[in-house]
Amino acid sequence: GNSRTTLKVYNAIGQEVATLVDRDLEAGSYHSVQFDASMLPSGTYYARLAFKAESLTRMLVLLK
């Protein structure tokens, strides 16, 4: 079935800098998104994927 899914990117101080996904997605299917970080400075960011009652957070390092 479908579930509300969000994928957001935050800077090192917790400010949201991008929303990549905010919609219902089919569970068990492969999904991909592109992230254009050209307007962001180099640094550490965090990507948070949330779906149903779960979430995953991963650190990203942007080098230019």
Short mmCIF file of C-alpha atoms in Angstrom, two decimals:
data_model
loop_
_atom_site.label_atom_id
_atom_site.label_comp_id
_atom_site.label_asym_id
_atom_site.label_seq_id
_atom_site.Cartn_x
_atom_site.Cartn_y
_atom_site.Cartn_z
CA GLY A 1 0.00 0.00 0.00
CA ASN A 2 0.88 3.65 -0.12
CA SER A 3 2.25 5.63 2.80
CA ARG A 4 3.10 9.29 3.33
CA THR A 5 6.83 9.67 2.80
CA THR A 6 9.07 12.69 3.33
CA LEU A 7 12.72 13.16 2.50
CA LYS A 8 14.17 16.41 3.79
CA VAL A 9 17.67 17.83 4.04
CA TYR A 10 18.81 19.88 7.04
CA ASN A 11 21.95 21.91 7.67
CA ALA A 12 24.27 21.35 10.64
CA ILE A 13 22.15 23.55 12.93
CA GLY A 14 18.89 21.82 12.08
CA GLN A 15 17.40 24.25 9.58
CA GLU A 16 15.54 22.61 6.70
CA VAL A 17 17.27 23.46 3.41
CA ALA A 18 15.39 21.20 0.98
CA THR A 19 12.33 18.97 0.70
CA LEU A 20 12.99 16.28 -1.87
CA VAL A 21 9.88 14.14 -1.31
CA ASP A 22 6.59 14.90 0.42
CA ARG A 23 3.92 12.60 -1.00
CA ASP A 24 2.38 9.16 -0.83
CA LEU A 25 4.68 6.47 -2.22
CA GLU A 26 4.05 2.79 -2.80
CA ALA A 27 5.74 0.64 -0.18
CA GLY A 28 8.17 -1.99 -1.42
CA SER A 29 8.95 -0.16 -4.65
CA TYR A 30 12.19 1.50 -5.73
CA HIS A 31 12.08 5.30 -5.82
CA SER A 32 14.78 7.82 -6.71
CA VAL A 33 15.14 11.59 -6.49
CA GLN A 34 17.74 14.07 -7.63
CA PHE A 35 19.16 16.65 -5.23
CA ASP A 36 20.59 19.85 -6.72
CA ALA A 37 22.87 21.21 -4.00
CA SER A 38 24.49 23.82 -6.24
CA MET A 39 23.02 26.68 -4.19
CA LEU A 40 24.27 25.31 -0.86
CA PRO A 41 27.70 25.98 0.64
CA SER A 42 30.13 23.17 1.43
CA GLY A 43 29.48 21.59 4.79
CA THR A 44 27.71 18.89 6.74
CA TYR A 45 24.03 18.18 6.10
CA TYR A 46 21.56 15.59 7.27
CA ALA A 47 19.00 13.75 5.14
CA ARG A 48 15.94 12.47 7.00
CA LEU A 49 13.62 9.91 5.40
CA ALA A 50 10.32 9.46 7.26
CA PHE A 51 7.57 6.96 6.47
CA LYS A 52 4.77 5.48 8.57
CA ALA A 53 6.08 5.56 12.16
CA GLU A 54 9.75 5.16 11.17
CA SER A 55 12.55 7.47 10.12
CA LEU A 56 16.16 7.21 9.00
CA THR A 57 18.74 10.00 9.22
CA ARG A 58 22.05 10.01 7.36
CA MET A 59 24.88 12.53 7.38
CA LEU A 60 25.93 14.06 4.06
CA VAL A 61 29.15 15.96 3.42
CA LEU A 62 29.00 18.46 0.56
CA LEU A 63 32.36 19.44 -0.91
CA LYS A 64 32.69 21.98 -3.70
#
